[in-house]
mmCIF file of C-alpha atoms in Angstrom:
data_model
loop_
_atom_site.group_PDB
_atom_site.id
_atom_site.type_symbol
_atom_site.label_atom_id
_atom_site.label_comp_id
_atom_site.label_asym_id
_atom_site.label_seq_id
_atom_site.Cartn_x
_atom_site.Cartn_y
_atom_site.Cartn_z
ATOM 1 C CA UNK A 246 65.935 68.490 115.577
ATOM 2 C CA UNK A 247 63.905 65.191 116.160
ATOM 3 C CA UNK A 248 63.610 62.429 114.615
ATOM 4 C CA UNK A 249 65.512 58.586 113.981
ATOM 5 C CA UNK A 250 68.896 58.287 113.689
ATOM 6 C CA UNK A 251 70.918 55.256 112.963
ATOM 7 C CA UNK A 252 74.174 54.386 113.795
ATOM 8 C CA UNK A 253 77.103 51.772 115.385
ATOM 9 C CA UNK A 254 77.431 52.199 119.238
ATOM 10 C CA UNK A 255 79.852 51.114 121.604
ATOM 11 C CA UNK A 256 78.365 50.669 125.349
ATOM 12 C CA UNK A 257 81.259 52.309 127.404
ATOM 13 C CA UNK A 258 79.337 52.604 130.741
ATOM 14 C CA UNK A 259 75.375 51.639 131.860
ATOM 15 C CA UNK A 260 73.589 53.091 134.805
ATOM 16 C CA UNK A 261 70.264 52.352 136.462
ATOM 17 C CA UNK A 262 67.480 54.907 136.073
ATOM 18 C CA UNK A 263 64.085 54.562 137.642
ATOM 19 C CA UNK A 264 62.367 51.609 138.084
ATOM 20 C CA UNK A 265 63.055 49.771 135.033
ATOM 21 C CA UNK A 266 65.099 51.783 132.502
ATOM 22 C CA UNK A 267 68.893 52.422 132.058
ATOM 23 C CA UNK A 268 71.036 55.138 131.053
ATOM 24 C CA UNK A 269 73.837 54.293 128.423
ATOM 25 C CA UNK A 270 76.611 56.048 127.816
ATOM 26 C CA UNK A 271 78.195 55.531 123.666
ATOM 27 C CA UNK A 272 80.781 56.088 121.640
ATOM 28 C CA UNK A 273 79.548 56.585 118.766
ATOM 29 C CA UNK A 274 81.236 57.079 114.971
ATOM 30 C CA UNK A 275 79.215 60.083 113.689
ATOM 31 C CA UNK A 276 78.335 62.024 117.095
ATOM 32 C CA UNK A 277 81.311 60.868 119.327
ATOM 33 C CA UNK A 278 79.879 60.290 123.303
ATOM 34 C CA UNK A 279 76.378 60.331 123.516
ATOM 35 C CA UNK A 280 74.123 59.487 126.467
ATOM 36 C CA UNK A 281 70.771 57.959 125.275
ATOM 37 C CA UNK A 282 67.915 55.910 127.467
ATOM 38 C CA UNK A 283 66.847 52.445 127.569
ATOM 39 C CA UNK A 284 63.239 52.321 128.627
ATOM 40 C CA UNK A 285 61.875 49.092 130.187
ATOM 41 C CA UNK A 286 65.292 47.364 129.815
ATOM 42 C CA UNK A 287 65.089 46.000 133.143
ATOM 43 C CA UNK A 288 61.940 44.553 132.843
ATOM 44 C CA UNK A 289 62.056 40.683 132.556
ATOM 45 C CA UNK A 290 60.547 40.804 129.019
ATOM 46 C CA UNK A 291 62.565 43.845 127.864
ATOM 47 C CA UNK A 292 62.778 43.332 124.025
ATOM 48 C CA UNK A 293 66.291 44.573 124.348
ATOM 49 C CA UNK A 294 67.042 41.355 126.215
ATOM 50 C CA UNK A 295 70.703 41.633 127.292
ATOM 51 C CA UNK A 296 72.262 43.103 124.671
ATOM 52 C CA UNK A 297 72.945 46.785 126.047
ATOM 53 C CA UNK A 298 75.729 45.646 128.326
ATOM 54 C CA UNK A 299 79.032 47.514 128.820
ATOM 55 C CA UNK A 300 81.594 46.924 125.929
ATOM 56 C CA UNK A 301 78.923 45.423 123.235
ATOM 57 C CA UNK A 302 79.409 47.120 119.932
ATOM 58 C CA UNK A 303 76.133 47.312 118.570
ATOM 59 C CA UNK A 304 73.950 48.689 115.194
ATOM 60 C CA UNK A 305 71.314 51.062 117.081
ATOM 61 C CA UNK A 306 68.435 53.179 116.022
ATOM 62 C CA UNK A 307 67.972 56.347 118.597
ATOM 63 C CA UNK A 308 65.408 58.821 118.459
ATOM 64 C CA UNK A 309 65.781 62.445 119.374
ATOM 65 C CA UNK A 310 62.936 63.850 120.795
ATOM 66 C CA UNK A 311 62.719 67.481 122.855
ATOM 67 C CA UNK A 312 64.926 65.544 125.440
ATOM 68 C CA UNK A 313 68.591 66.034 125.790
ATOM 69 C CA UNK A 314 68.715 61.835 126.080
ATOM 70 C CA UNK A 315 68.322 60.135 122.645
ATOM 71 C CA UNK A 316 65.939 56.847 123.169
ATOM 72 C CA UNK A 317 66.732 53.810 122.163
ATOM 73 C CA UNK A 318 64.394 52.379 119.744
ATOM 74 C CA UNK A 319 65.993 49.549 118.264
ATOM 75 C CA UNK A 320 69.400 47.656 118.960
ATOM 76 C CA UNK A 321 71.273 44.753 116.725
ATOM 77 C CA UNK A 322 74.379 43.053 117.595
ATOM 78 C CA UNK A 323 77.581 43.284 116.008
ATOM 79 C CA UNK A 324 79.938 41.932 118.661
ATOM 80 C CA UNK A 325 79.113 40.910 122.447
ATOM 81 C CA UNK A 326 82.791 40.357 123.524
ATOM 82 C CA UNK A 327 81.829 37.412 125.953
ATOM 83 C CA UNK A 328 85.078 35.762 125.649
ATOM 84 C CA UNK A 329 86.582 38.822 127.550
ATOM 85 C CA UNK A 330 84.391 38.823 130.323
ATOM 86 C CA UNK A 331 85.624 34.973 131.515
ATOM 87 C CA UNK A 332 88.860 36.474 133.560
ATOM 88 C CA UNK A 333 90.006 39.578 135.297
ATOM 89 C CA UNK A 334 93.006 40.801 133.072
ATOM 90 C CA UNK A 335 90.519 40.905 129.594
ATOM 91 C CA UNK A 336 87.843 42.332 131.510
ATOM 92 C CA UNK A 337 90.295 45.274 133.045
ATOM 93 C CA UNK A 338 91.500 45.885 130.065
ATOM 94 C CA UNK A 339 88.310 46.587 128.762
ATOM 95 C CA UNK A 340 86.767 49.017 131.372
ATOM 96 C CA UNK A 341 89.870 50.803 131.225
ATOM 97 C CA UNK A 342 90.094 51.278 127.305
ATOM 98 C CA UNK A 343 86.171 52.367 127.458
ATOM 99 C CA UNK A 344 86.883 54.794 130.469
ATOM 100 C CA UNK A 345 89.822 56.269 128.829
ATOM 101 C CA UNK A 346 87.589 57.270 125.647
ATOM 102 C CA UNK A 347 84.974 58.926 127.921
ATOM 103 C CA UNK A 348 87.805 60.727 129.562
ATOM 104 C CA UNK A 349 89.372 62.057 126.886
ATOM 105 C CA UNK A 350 86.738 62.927 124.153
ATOM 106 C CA UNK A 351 83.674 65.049 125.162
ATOM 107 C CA UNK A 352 79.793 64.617 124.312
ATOM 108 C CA UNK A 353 79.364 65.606 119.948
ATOM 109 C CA UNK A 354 82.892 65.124 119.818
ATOM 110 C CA UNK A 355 83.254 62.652 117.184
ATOM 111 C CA UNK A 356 86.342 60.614 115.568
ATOM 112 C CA UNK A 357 85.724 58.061 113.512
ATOM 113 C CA UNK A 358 89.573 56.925 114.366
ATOM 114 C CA UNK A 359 88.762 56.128 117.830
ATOM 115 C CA UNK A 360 86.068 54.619 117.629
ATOM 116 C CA UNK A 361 87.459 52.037 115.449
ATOM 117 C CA UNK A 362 90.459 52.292 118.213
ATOM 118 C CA UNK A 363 88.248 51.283 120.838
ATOM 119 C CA UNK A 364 86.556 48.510 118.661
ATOM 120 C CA UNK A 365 89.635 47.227 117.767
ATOM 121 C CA UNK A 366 90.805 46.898 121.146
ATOM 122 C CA UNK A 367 87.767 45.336 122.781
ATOM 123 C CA UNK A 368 88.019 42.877 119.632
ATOM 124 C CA UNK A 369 91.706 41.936 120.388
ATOM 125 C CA UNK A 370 91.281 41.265 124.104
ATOM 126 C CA UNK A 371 87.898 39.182 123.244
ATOM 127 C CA UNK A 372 90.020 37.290 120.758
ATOM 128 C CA UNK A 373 93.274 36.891 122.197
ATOM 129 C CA UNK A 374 92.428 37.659 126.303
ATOM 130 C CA UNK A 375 96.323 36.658 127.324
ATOM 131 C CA UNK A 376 97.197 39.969 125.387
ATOM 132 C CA UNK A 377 95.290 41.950 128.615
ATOM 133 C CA UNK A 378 97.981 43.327 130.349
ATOM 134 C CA UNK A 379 100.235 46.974 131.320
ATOM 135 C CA UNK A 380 101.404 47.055 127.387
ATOM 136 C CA UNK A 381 98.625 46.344 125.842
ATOM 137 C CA UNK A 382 96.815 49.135 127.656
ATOM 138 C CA UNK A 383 99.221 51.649 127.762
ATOM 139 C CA UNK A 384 99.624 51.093 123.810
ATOM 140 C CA UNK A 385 95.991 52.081 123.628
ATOM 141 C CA UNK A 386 96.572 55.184 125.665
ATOM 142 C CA UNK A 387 99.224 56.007 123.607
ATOM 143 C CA UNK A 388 97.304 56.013 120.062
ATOM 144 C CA UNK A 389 94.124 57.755 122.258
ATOM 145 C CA UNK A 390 96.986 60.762 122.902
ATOM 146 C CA UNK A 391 97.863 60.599 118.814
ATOM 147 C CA UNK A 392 94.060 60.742 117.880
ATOM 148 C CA UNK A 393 93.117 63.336 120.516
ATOM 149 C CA UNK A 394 96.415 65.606 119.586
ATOM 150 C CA UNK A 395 98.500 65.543 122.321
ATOM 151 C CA UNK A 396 100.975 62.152 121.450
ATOM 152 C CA UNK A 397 104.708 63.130 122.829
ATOM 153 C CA UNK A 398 107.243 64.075 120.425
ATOM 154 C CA UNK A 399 109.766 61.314 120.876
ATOM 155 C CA UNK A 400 111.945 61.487 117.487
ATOM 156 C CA UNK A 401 113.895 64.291 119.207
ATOM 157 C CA UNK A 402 114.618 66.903 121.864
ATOM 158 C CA UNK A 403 111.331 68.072 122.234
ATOM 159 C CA UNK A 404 113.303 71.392 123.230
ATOM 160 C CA UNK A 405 115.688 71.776 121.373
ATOM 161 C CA UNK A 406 115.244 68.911 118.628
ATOM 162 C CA UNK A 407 118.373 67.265 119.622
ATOM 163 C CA UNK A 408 118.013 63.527 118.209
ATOM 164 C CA UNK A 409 120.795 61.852 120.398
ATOM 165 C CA UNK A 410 121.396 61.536 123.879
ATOM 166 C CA UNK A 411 117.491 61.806 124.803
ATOM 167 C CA UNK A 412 117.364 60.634 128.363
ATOM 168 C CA UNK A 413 114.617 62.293 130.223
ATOM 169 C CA UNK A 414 111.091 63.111 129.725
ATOM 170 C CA UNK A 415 108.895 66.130 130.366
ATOM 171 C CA UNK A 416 105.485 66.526 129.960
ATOM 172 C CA UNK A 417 105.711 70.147 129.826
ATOM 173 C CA UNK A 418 108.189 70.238 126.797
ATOM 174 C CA UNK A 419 105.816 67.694 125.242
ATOM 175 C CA UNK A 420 108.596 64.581 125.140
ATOM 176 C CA UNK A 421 111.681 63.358 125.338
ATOM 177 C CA UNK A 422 114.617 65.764 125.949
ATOM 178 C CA UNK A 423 118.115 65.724 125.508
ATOM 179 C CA UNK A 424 120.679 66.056 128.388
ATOM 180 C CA UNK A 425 120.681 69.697 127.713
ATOM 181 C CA UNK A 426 117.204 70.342 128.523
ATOM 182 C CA UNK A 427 116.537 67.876 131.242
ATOM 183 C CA UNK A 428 115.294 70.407 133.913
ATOM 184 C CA UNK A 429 112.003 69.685 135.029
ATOM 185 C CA UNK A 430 111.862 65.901 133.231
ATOM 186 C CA UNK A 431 112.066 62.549 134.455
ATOM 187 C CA UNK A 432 114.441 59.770 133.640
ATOM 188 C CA UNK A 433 113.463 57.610 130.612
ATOM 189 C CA UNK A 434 115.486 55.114 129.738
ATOM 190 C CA UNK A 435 116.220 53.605 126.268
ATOM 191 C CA UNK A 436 113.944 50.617 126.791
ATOM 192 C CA UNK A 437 110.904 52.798 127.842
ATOM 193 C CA UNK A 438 112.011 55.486 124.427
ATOM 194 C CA UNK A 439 111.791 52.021 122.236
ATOM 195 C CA UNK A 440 108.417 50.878 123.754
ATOM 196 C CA UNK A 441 106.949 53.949 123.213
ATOM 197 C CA UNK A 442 107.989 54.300 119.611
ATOM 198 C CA UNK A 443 106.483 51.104 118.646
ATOM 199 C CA UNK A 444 103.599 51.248 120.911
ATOM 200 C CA UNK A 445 102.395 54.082 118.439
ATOM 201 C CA UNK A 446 103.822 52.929 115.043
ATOM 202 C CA UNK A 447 102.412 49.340 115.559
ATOM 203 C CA UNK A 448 98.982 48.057 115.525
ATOM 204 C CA UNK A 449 97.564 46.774 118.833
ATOM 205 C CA UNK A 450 97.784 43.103 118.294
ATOM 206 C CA UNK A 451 101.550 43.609 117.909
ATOM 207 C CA UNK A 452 102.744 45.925 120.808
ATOM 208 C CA UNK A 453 105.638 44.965 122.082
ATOM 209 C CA UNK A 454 106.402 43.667 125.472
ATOM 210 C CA UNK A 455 108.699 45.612 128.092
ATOM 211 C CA UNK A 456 110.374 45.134 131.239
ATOM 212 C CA UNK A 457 108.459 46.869 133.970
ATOM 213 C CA UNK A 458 110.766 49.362 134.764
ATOM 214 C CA UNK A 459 110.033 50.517 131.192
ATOM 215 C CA UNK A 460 106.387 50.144 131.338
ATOM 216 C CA UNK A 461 106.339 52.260 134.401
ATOM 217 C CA UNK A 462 108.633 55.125 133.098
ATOM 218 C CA UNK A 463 105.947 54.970 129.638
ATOM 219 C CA UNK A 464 102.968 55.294 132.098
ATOM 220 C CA UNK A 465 104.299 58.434 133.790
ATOM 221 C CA UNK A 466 105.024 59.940 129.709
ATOM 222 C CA UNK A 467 101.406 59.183 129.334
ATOM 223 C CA UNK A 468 100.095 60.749 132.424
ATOM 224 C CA UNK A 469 102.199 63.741 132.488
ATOM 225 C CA UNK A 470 101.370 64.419 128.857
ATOM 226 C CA UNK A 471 97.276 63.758 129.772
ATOM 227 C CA UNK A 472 97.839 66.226 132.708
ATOM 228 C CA UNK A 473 99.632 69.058 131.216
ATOM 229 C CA UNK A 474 97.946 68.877 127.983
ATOM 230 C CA UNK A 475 94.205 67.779 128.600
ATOM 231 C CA UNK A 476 94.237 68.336 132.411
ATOM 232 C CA UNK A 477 93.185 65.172 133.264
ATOM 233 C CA UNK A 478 94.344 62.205 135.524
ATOM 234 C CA UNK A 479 93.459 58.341 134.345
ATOM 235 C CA UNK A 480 93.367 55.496 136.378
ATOM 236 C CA UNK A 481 96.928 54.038 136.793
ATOM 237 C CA UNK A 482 97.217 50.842 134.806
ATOM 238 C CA UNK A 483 99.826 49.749 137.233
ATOM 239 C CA UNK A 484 101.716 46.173 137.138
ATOM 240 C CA UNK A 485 98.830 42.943 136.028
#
């Protein structure tokens, strides 16, 4: 169908296109990932000016002609984030949040929960940039796994439903596991069990820090869970 659609936008990645125009690729509420174009953006009297840049989170009007890219039409502001983009850790943090979404949700899939995830996050690290860091983005992984279906099981055995003596992890099972089930898992210590627990029960802003042994035994939950599960492999976050 054609026509003008309106809706909130966040730029997760921009790519040049011809001579002048760009390619955008958005999260979007309503329609989940969508790839629309930019025409003329380049130009130096683009109307657009600069406000199609990667992790702006913007009120957009498309329209959907006969091609499979939506154009852009009009664009309004509703955060720039340009406090994050003034150091490295912030500005990490944000490419990999915005990656991660692409990665994990496909084109027309929408949810309305990530989205506000993901503008949530890019919010926290514009407001607060020394919260960048390992826990901070492998909280947001975690609550990407619980919104695409996949979060571990970690009140139990996720065997045999066991609730004490959980000291391993295995992707395959889905979570932690007890002593009794611990083929094929990994250690995980109590300190990594804790942080994971409150990564997901608390809201960004008040993850919880860890000790890195911890952080790293969390990462491998996350990416054996991503690779068994949605048979994917994310950049590592990896100590910052």
């Amino acid at each position: 169908m054609t026509g003008s659609v309106k809706t909130e936008g966040i730029v997760l990645r921009s790519l040049r296109y011809g001579e002048a125009d760009r390619i955008l690729h958005l999260y979007t509420p309503e329609r989940g990932r969508v790839s629309v174009i930019a025409k003329g953006v380049r130009k130096a009297k683009s109307r657009f000016g600069g406000r199609l840049e990667p992790y702006f989170r913007l009120d957009l009007v498309l329209y959907q002609g006969r091609s499979d890219l939506m154009t852009i039409t009009s664009v309004e502001t509703i955060a720039a984030h340009h406090r994050l983009r003034e150091a490295l850790a912030p500005l990490d943090g944000a490419a990999r949040a915005c990656e991660a979404v692409a990665r994990i949700f496909d084109d027309g899939e929408p949810n309305p929960g990530v989205y506000h995830l993901l503008a949530n996050e890019l919010a926290l690290l514009d407001r607060e940039p020394a919260r960048a860091g390992r826990a901070n983005s492998l909280a947001f992984r975690l609550k990407l796994l619980l919104a695409a279906g996949f979060a571990p099981h970690l009140a139990g055995c996720a065997s045999c439903g066991e609730r004490e003596h959980l000291v391993g992890f295995s992707g395959a099972a889905g979570g932690v596991v007890c002593g009794a089930c611990e083929a094929s898992s990994f250690p995980l210590d109590a300190d990594a069990h804790a942080f994971m627990v409150a990564a997901l029960g608390r809201s960004l802003a008040e993850t919880p820090d860890a000790t890195p042994l911890a952080l790293s035994q969390a990462e491998r939950a996350i990416t054996d869970t991503l690779e068994h599960h949605a048979h994917l492999r994310l950049r590592p976050v990896g100590a910052r």
